[in-house]
Amino acid sequence: MKLICIGRNYTEHIKELANEKPTDPVVFLKPDTSILLKKQPFFIPDFSNDVHHEVEILIKINRVGKHIDKKFAHKYYDEVGLGIDFTARDLQSQLKSKGLPWEKAKAFDGAAVIGKWLSKSEFENVDNIGFSLHKNETIVQDGNTSLMLWKIDELIEYVSKYFTLKIGDIIFTGTPAGVGKVVANDKLKGFIENRELFSITVK
Ligand code: ZN
């Protein structure tokens, strides 16, 4: 399975990193080895001094598809989750400035947190889901899918032009504003509305 990640999908986050607003979604992949194993702490890798949390809504693909029209995209997932796209921001900045791919900064072991899944049927409208990340009991990121530049169904249409989607593939839909550095002993908890979907410790 693969993790397909979207960058720059929320205007306020684009501003905080002083990035340009893209004309198409920014897409990158993480390998399955980047998934943080259940109940394991997140270890800050020794090649970075500035690992950031990026909380994101996740979509789990439930059937095989390619060139999916956005009007049929809702048939390709029935679970919604929450995760973290951990990013070695210092390394990513170096790679970006040289025009190089981001994988070393985003696809390392443990860089993908995947929380519990919720049934899509629990939501009246997937384009209006509130979610948040709490760091040591303080809310540091607070988003809503209504603020996405490309909505979930549009992302499925877009990425399926390039990659065949397979059962179990996961789409990370981009982070809202409020990304920041993690340090050892931080405790990160992710919520969709009032439901806690993950809790991890940083080491
Ligand atoms: Zn991200």
XYZ file of C-alpha atoms and ligand atoms in Angstrom:
204
model
C 0.000 0.000 0.000
C 1.006 3.568 -0.449
C 0.473 6.852 1.333
C -0.340 9.692 -1.023
C 0.214 13.069 0.588
C -1.026 16.492 -0.422
C 0.931 19.652 0.326
C -0.285 23.258 0.455
C -4.006 22.560 0.666
C -4.881 25.248 3.239
C -4.299 28.947 2.569
C -3.226 29.873 6.117
C -0.599 27.106 6.137
C 0.763 28.251 2.758
C 1.200 31.713 4.272
C 2.936 30.515 7.434
C 5.654 28.793 5.375
C 5.763 31.676 2.867
C 5.043 29.258 0.025
C 3.389 30.146 -3.253
C -0.202 29.119 -3.741
C -0.060 26.186 -6.182
C -2.097 25.999 -9.370
C -2.340 22.202 -8.931
C -2.187 20.148 -5.729
C 1.339 19.376 -4.492
C 1.660 15.575 -4.287
C 4.278 13.334 -2.718
C 4.382 9.739 -1.467
C 5.459 8.046 1.722
C 6.382 4.330 1.781
C 4.659 1.868 4.107
C 7.834 1.783 6.230
C 7.107 5.374 7.292
C 4.021 4.278 9.244
C 4.516 4.672 12.987
C 3.686 1.331 14.566
C 0.736 1.265 16.956
C 1.516 2.224 20.538
C 5.087 3.146 19.654
C 6.596 6.529 20.502
C 7.791 8.800 17.721
C 11.597 9.070 17.785
C 13.042 12.318 16.450
C 15.550 11.221 13.781
C 19.166 12.193 14.374
C 19.416 13.989 11.014
C 17.016 16.758 12.021
C 16.818 19.446 14.674
C 13.462 20.756 13.546
C 10.815 18.074 13.107
C 7.339 19.573 12.716
C 3.924 18.072 13.334
C 1.361 18.425 10.528
C -2.057 17.077 11.513
C -4.130 15.944 8.528
C -7.440 14.318 7.676
C -6.909 10.871 6.133
C -8.976 8.981 3.594
C -8.721 5.200 3.184
C -9.329 3.895 -0.345
C -11.694 0.901 -0.486
C -11.619 -0.103 -4.158
C -9.265 -0.053 -7.106
C -9.551 2.930 -9.395
C -7.804 5.098 -11.944
C -8.985 8.280 -13.659
C -11.789 8.638 -11.133
C -14.207 11.440 -11.884
C -14.844 13.612 -8.825
C -18.559 12.908 -9.049
C -17.835 9.209 -8.391
C -14.976 9.771 -5.941
C -17.193 9.346 -2.863
C -17.630 5.664 -3.807
C -13.912 5.031 -3.343
C -13.709 5.532 0.431
C -15.882 4.881 3.416
C -13.512 5.639 6.257
C -12.111 8.940 7.426
C -9.232 9.231 9.855
C -6.636 11.554 11.270
C -2.867 11.408 11.244
C 0.377 13.327 11.318
C 2.697 13.997 8.414
C 5.909 14.465 10.418
C 8.322 16.667 8.500
C 12.014 17.351 9.066
C 11.557 21.020 8.217
C 15.268 21.886 8.249
C 16.059 19.114 5.781
C 12.994 19.889 3.680
C 14.066 23.542 3.403
C 17.516 22.494 2.168
C 15.995 20.113 -0.372
C 13.429 22.675 -1.521
C 16.078 25.345 -2.033
C 17.997 22.965 -4.312
C 14.857 21.837 -6.145
C 15.333 18.277 -4.884
C 12.640 15.762 -3.868
C 11.369 15.878 -0.277
C 11.396 12.174 0.604
C 14.293 12.278 3.057
C 12.424 14.958 5.011
C 8.995 13.329 4.950
C 9.230 9.611 4.212
C 11.561 8.466 6.983
C 10.612 5.677 9.410
C 7.850 6.773 11.766
C 6.986 9.922 9.803
C 3.381 8.849 9.172
C 1.014 8.615 12.126
C -2.291 6.917 11.325
C -4.963 7.091 13.995
C -8.227 5.227 14.423
C -10.754 5.271 11.591
C -14.316 6.546 11.614
C -17.064 5.572 9.227
C -17.807 8.231 6.634
C -21.486 7.674 7.372
C -20.958 9.372 10.748
C -20.526 12.687 8.971
C -23.275 14.683 7.424
C -20.779 16.381 5.112
C -17.131 15.340 4.682
C -16.392 18.862 3.496
C -17.214 20.203 6.938
C -15.233 18.140 9.443
C -13.521 19.892 12.339
C -10.242 18.452 13.612
C -7.424 19.480 15.927
C -4.039 18.590 17.344
C -3.320 19.063 21.023
C 0.297 19.295 22.191
C 0.717 18.854 25.931
C -2.966 19.768 26.441
C -2.759 22.962 24.322
C -4.506 23.170 20.959
C -1.790 23.889 18.391
C -3.627 23.111 15.147
C -7.309 23.554 14.566
C -8.727 22.941 11.101
C -11.836 22.195 9.126
C -12.073 20.369 5.803
C -14.230 23.228 4.514
C -10.999 25.259 4.318
C -9.270 22.896 1.887
C -8.305 24.435 -1.454
C -9.001 21.045 -3.078
C -11.770 19.064 -1.441
C -11.521 15.329 -0.770
C -13.336 14.246 -3.938
C -11.259 16.619 -6.060
C -8.070 15.189 -4.544
C -9.161 11.642 -5.416
C -9.851 12.752 -8.988
C -6.504 14.505 -9.215
C -4.209 11.855 -7.725
C -5.946 9.010 -9.611
C -4.868 10.627 -12.888
C -1.305 9.745 -11.935
C -1.528 6.688 -9.671
C -3.849 3.703 -9.649
C -5.540 3.751 -6.255
C -5.607 0.389 -4.531
C -7.540 -0.971 -1.568
C -5.921 0.232 1.632
C -4.069 3.177 0.118
C -4.308 6.267 2.301
C -4.503 9.904 1.244
C -3.089 12.544 3.596
C -5.093 15.610 2.636
C -2.780 18.418 3.781
C -2.298 20.357 6.975
C -3.943 23.522 8.251
C -1.948 26.322 9.892
C -0.189 25.898 13.222
C 2.594 23.473 12.304
C 5.457 23.521 14.784
C 8.478 21.814 16.232
C 8.241 18.773 18.481
C 10.713 18.009 21.264
C 11.304 14.961 23.433
C 8.502 14.229 25.896
C 5.865 16.132 23.931
C 2.512 14.384 23.985
C 0.418 14.781 20.829
C -3.275 13.958 20.676
C -5.425 14.173 17.571
C -9.148 14.794 17.510
C -11.903 14.797 14.910
C -14.529 16.915 16.548
C -14.591 15.475 20.117
C -13.227 12.022 19.283
C -9.633 11.246 20.222
C -8.106 9.251 17.347
C -4.467 9.052 18.366
C -2.168 9.822 21.260
C 1.588 9.627 20.849
C 4.687 10.519 22.816
C 7.783 12.078 21.238
C 11.191 10.680 22.205
Zn 1.588 17.519 5.201
